[in-house]
Coordinates of C-alpha atoms and ligand atoms in Angstrom, one line a residue:
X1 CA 92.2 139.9 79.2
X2 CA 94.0 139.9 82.3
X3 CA 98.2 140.1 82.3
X4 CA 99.5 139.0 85.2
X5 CA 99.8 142.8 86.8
X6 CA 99.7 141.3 90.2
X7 CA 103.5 141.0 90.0
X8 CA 104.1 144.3 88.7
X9 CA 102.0 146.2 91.5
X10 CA 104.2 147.2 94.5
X11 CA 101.5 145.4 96.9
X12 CA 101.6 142.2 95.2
X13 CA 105.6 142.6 94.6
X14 CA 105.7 142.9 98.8
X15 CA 103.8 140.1 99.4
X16 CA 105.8 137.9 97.1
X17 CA 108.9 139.2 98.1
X18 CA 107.9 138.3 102.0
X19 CA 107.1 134.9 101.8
X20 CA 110.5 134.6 99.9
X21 CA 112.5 135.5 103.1
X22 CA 109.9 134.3 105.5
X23 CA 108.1 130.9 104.1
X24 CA 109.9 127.4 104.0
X25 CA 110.5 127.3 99.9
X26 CA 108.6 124.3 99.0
X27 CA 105.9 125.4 97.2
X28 CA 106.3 126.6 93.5
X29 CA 103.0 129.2 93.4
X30 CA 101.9 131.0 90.5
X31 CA 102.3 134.5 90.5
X32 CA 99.1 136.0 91.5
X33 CA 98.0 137.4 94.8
X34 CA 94.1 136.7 95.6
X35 CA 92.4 138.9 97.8
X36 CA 88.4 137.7 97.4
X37 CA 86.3 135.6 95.9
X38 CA 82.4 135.1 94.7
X39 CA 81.0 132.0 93.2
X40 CA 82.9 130.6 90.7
X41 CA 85.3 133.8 89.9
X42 CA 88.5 134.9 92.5
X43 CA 89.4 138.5 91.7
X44 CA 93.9 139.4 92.8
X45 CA 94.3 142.5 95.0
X46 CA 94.7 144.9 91.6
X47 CA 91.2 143.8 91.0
X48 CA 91.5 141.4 88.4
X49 CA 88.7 138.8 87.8
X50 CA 89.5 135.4 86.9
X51 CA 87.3 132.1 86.6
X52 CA 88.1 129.4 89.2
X53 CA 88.4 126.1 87.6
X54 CA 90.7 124.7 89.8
X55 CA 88.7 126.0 93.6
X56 CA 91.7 125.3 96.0
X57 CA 92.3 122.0 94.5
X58 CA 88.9 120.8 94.6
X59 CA 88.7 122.1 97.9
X60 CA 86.1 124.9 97.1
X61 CA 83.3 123.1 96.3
X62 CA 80.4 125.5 96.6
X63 CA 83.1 128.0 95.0
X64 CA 83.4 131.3 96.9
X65 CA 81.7 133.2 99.8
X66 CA 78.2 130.9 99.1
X67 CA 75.8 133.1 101.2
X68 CA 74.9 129.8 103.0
X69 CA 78.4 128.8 103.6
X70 CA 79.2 132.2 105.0
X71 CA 75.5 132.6 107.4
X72 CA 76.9 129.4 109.0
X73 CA 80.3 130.9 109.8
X74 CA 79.2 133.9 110.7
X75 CA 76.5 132.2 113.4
X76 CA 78.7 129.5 114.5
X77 CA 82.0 131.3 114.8
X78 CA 79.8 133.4 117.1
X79 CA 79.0 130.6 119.1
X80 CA 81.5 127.8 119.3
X81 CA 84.4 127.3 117.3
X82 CA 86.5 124.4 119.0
X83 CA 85.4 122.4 121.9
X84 CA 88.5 119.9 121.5
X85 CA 87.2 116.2 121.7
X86 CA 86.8 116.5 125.5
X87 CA 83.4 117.7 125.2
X88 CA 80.2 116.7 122.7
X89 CA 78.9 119.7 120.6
X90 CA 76.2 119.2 118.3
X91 CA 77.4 118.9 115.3
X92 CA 79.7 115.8 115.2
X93 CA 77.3 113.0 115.6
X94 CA 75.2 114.6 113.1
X95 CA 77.8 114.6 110.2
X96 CA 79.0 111.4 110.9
X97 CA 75.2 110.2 111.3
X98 CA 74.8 112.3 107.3
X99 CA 78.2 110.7 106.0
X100 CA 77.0 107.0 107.3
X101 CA 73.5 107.8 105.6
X102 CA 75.4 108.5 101.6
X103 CA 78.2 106.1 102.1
X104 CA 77.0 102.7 103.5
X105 CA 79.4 102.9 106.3
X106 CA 78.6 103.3 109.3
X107 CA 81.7 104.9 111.4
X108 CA 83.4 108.6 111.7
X109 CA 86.7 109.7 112.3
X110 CA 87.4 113.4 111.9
X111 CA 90.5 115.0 111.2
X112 CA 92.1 118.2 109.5
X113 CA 93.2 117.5 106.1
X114 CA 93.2 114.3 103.9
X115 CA 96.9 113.0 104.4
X116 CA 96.2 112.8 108.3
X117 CA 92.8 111.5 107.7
X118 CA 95.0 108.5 105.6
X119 CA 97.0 108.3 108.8
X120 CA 94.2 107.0 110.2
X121 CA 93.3 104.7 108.1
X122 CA 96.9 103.2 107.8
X123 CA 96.4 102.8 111.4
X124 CA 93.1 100.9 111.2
X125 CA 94.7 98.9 108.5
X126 CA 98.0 98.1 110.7
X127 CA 95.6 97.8 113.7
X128 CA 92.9 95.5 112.5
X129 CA 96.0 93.2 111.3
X130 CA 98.2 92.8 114.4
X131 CA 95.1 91.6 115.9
X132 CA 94.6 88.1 113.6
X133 CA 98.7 88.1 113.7
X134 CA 101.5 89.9 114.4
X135 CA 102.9 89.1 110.9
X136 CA 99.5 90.4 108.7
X137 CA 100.8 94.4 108.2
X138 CA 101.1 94.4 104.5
X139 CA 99.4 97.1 102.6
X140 CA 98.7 97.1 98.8
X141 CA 99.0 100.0 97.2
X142 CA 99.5 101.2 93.4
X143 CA 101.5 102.7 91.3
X144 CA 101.5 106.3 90.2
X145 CA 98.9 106.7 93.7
X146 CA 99.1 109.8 95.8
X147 CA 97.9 109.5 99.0
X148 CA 100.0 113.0 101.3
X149 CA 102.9 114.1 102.6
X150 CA 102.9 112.7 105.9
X151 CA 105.5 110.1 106.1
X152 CA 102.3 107.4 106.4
X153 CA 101.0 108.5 103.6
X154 CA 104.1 108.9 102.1
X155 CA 104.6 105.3 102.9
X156 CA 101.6 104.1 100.3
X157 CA 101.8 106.9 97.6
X158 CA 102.8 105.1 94.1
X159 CA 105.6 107.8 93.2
X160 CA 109.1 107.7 93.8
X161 CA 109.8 111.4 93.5
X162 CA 107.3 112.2 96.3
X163 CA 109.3 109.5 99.0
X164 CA 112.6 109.5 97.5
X165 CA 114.1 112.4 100.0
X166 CA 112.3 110.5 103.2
X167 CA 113.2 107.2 103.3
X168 CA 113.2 104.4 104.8
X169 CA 109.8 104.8 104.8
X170 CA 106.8 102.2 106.4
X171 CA 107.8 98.6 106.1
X172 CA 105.3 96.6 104.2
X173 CA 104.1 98.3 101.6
X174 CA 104.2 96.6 98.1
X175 CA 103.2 98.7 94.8
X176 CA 101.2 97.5 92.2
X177 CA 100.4 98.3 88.1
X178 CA 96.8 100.0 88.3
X179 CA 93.7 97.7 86.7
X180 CA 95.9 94.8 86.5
X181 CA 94.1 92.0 88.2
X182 CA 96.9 89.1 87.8
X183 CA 99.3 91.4 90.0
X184 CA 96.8 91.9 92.4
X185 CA 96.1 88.7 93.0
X186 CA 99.8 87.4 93.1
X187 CA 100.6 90.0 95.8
X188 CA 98.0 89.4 98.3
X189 CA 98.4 87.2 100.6
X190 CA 97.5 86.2 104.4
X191 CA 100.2 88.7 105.4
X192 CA 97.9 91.9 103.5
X193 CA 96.0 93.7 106.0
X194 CA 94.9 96.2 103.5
X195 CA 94.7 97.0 99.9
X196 CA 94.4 101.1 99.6
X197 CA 93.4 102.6 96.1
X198 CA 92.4 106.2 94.7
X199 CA 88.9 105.9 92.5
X200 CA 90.0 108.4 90.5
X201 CA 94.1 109.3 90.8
X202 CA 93.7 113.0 90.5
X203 CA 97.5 113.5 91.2
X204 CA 98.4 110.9 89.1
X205 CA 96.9 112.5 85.8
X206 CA 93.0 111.8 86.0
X207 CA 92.8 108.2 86.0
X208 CA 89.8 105.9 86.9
X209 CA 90.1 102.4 88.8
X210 CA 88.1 100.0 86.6
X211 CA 85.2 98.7 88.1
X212 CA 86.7 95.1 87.3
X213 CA 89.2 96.2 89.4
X214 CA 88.0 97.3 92.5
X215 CA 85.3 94.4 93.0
X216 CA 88.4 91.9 92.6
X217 CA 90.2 93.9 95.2
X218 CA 86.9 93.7 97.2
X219 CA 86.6 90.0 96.6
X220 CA 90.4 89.4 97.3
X221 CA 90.1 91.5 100.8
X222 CA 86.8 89.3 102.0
X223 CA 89.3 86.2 101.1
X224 CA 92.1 87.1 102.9
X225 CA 90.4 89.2 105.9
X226 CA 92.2 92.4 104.8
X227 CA 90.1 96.0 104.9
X228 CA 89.8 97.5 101.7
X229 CA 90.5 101.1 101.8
X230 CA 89.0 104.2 99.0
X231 CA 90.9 107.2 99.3
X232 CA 88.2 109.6 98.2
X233 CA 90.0 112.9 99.1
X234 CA 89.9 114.1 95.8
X235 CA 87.9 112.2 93.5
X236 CA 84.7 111.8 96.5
X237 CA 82.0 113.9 98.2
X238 CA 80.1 114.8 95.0
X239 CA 82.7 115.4 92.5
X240 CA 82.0 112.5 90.5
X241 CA 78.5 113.2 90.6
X242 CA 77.7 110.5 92.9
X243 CA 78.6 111.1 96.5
X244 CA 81.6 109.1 96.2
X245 CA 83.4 107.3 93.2
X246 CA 82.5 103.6 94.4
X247 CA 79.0 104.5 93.9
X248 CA 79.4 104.8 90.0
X249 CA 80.4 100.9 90.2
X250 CA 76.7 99.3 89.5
X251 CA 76.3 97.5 91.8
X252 CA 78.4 99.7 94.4
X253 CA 81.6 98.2 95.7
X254 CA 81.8 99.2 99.3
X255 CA 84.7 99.6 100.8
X256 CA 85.6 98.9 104.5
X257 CA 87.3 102.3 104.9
X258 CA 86.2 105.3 103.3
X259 CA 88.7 108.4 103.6
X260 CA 87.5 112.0 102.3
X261 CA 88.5 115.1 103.0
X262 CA 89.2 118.3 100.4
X263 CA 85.2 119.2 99.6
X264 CA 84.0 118.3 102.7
X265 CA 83.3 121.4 104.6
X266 CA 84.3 124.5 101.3
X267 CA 87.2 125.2 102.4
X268 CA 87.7 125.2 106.6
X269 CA 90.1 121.9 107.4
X270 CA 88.4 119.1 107.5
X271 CA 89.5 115.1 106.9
X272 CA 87.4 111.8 107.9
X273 CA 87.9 108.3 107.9
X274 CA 84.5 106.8 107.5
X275 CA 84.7 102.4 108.6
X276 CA 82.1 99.6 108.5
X277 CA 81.7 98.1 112.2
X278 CA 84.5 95.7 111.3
X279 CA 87.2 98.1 110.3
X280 CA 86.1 100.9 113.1
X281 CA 86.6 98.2 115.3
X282 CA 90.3 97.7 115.3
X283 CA 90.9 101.7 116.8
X284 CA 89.5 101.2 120.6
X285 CA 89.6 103.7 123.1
X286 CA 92.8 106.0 123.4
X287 CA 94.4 104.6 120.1
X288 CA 94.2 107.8 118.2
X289 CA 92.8 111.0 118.9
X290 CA 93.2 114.6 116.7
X291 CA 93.2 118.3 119.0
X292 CA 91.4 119.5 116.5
X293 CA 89.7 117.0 114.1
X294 CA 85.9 117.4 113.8
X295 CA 85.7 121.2 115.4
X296 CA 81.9 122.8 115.8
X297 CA 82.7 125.2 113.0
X298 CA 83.9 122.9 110.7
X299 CA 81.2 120.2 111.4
X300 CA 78.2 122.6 111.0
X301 CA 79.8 123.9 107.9
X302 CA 80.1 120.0 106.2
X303 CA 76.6 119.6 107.1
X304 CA 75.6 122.6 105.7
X305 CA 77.3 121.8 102.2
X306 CA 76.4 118.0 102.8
X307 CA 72.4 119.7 102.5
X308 CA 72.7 121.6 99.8
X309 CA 75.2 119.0 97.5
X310 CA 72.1 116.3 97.7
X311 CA 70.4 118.6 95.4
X312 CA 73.7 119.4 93.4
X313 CA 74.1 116.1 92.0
X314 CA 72.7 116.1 88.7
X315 CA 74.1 119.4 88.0
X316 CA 77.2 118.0 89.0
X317 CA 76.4 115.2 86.1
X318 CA 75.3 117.5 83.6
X319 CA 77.7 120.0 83.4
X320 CA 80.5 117.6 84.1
X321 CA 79.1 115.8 80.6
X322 CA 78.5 119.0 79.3
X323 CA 82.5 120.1 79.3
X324 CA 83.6 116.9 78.8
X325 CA 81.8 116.4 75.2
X326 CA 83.0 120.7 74.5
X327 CA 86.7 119.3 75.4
X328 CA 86.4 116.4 73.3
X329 CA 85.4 118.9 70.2
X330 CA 88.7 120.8 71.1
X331 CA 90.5 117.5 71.1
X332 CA 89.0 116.6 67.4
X333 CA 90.8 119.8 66.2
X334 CA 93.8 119.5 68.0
X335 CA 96.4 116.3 67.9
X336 CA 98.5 117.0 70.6
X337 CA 95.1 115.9 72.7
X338 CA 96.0 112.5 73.7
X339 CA 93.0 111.8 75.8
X340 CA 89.9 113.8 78.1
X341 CA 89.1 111.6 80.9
X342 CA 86.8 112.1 84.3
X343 CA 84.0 111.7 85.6
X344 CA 81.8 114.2 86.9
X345 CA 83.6 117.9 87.6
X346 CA 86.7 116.0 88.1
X347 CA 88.6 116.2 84.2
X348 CA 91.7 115.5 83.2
X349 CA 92.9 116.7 79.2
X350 CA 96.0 114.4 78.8
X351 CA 98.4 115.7 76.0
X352 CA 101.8 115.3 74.3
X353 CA 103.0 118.5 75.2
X354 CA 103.7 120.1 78.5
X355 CA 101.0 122.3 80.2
X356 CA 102.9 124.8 82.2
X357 CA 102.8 127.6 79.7
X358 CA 99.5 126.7 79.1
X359 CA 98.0 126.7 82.7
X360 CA 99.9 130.4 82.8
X361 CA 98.9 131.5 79.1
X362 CA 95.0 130.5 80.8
X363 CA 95.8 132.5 83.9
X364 CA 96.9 135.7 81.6
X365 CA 93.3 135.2 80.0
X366 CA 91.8 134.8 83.2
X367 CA 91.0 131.0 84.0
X368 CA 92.9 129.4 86.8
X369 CA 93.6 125.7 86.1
X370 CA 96.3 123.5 86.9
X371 CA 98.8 120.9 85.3
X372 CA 99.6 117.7 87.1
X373 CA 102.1 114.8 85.7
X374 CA 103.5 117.9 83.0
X375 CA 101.1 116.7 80.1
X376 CA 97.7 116.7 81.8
X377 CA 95.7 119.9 82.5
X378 CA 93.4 119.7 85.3
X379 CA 90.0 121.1 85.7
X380 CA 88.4 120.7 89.1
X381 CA 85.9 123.6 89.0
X382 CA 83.4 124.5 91.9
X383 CA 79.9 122.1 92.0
X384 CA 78.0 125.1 91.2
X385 CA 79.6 126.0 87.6
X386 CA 77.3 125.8 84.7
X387 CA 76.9 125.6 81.1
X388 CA 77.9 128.8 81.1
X389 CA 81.2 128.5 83.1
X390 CA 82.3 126.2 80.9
X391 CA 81.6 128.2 78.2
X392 CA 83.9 130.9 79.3
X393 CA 86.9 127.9 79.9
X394 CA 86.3 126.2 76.9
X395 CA 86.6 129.5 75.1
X396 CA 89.8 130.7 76.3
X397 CA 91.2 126.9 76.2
X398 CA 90.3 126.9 72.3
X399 CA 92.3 130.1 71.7
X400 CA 95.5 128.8 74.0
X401 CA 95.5 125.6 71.8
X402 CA 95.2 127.4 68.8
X403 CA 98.0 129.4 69.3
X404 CA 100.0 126.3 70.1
X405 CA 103.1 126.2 67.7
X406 CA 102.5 122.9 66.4
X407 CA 98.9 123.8 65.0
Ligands
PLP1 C1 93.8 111.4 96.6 C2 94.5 112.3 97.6 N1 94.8 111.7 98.8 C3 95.4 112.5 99.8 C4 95.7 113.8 99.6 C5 96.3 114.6 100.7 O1 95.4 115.5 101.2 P1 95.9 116.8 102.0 O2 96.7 117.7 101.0 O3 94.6 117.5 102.5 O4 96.7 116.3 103.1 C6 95.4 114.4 98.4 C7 95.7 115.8 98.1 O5 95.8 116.2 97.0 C8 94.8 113.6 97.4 O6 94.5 114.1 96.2

């Protein structure tokens, strides 16, 4: 078992102790300082070993220091690492070409990290309005949504607590119940210029759009000449199993705009807005632009992961029904498990108790996880964990739940 001896260590102490004086406080972090990682375990700077189930907030994908992953760092850093969007490089047109080639849509933006990749897309939205009529710049959103921090994406994110301390925020945005088809279709109107929802709100506690849902909101944006807008930044790019979490809709709803980001290239800072021909249309020359967005490095790296995640998917399926059906059996034996919900490596354990203690009970036993909405314990784990990985979980989740006092 691991205790959390990162604190107690003098290095670890120092480093915590630095970002206290030096770092804006915003963040809350666990106490733990990681130093490396390999595969699907991170080990702290004392050495200890613990199994990533969380991967930077579904950020690691291919968990950590994937030989591939790191050959194409090594090579490209040595080559190119930022051109700026001046210049071509290679590697670009050849994700975007990959991305249009899984997704059904046609168009790439890149950008640095999901909420300015949203950015985009808000702009698309308000753009492809203003030109049928100045007064078509609504944007439907829903409730308990989360969609970043910039004050965009702010501006759409279903949650007061998140917006509260920056408002007013953008003008137009109405909020809707999720999966509830009469609101949607009372609130759109010729004004709506988009309709933006989350497959799978993984902020929001691990809850799935239902199908019915989204090909209504598809249907409603066709009627009204709105763009229909996925945000697949934390629910897409394999986690589900599929490429992205329209494609478990059979048939596939496509959406006009497509916005992805935390997978996409393991771990270096990469966003995209992918459009049909219709939505890419509305952002014309000098209309937006990113310094950084869509660097050589980061490019070659999304393609490199893009390659190897085509064979990933079943894996993805199996072992994401594999832990599913082991945390169902935990759920049977204990009653404060209201619900297991997911799809793919993307699961959600929704209970009637709070998680914190839990997430650092798992962390003392060595499994990083994390809680989101207090009650729901979130499992995100690398696309490359197996049967075996979530072995390991599950057993140290049974003996946390065990040991809960109202067992
Ligand atoms: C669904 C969704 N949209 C947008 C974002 C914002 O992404 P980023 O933190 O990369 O800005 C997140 C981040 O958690 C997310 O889960």
């Amino acid at each position: 078992m691991n205790s959390a001896t990162s604190t107690t260590t003098s290095e670890a102490q120092q480093i915590i102790e630095r970002e206290r004086e030096f770092l804006v406080q915003n963040y809350s972090r666990y106490p733990l300082v990681l130093e490396r990682g390999e595969g699907c375990y991170v080990y702290d700077v004392d050495g200890n070993r613990y199994l990533d189930f969380i991967a930077g907030i579904g950020v690691n994908a291919l968990g950590h220091a994937h030989p591939r992953v790191v050959a194409v760092i090594r090579e490209q850093a040595a080559l190119l690492i930022h051109s700026s969007n001046l210049y071509y490089h290679r590697y670009q047109g050849a994700l975007a070409r990959k991305l249009a080639q899984v997704s059904g849509l046609q168009r790439s933006f890149f950008a640095n990290s999901g909420t300015e990749a949203i950015e985009g897309a808000l702009k698309m939205v308000r753009s492809h309005g203003n030109k049928i009529d100045a007064r078509k710049f609504e944007i439907l959103s829903l409730d308990n949504s989360f969609h970043g921090r910039t004050l965009g994406a702010l501006s759409i994110t279903g949650q007061a607590k998140y917006r509260r301390d920056f408002e007013p925020l953008l003008a137009g945005v109405k909020f809707l119940p999720p999966n509830d088809l009469g609101a949607l279709e009372g609130a759109v109107s010729e004004r709506t210029a988009g309709i933006v929802i989350e497959w799978i709100q993984g902020e929001g506690g691990i809850f799935p759009v239902s199908h019915q849902y989204a090909r209504k909101a598809r249907a409603l944006a066709d009627q009204y000449n709105a763009l229909l807008v996925f945000d697949e930044i934390q629910c897409g790019v394999g986690r589900p199993g599929t490429w992205f979490g329209y494609q478990l809709a059979d048939p596939v709803v496509l959406p006009d705009v497509m916005v992805a980001a935390k997978p996409l290239a393991c771990g270096l800072p990469l966003g995209v807005i992918v459009a049909n021909e219709r939505a890419a249309a509305a952002i014309g020359s000098g209309m937006h632009g990113s310094t950084f967005g869509g660097s050589a490095l980061a490019c070659r790296v999304a393609l490199e992961f893009l390659d190897i995640l085509d064979e990933l998917l079943p894996s993805i399926r199996r072992v994401g029904k594999y832990f599913r059906a082991r945390l169902e059996d935990l759920a049977g034996k204990h009653s404060f498990i209201r619900e297991v919900r997911g799809q793919g490596l993307m699961i959600g354990v929704d209970m009637s108790v709070p998680g914190k203690q839990m997430v650092l009970d798992a962390q003392a036993r060595g499994l990083l996880i994390n809680c989101t909405h207090d009650t729901v314990l979130r499992f995100l784990p690398p696309y490359i964990a197996t049967e075996k990985e979530v072995d390991e979980a599950v057993g140290i989740l049974a003996s946390i739940f065990s040991a809960q006092p109202s067992q």
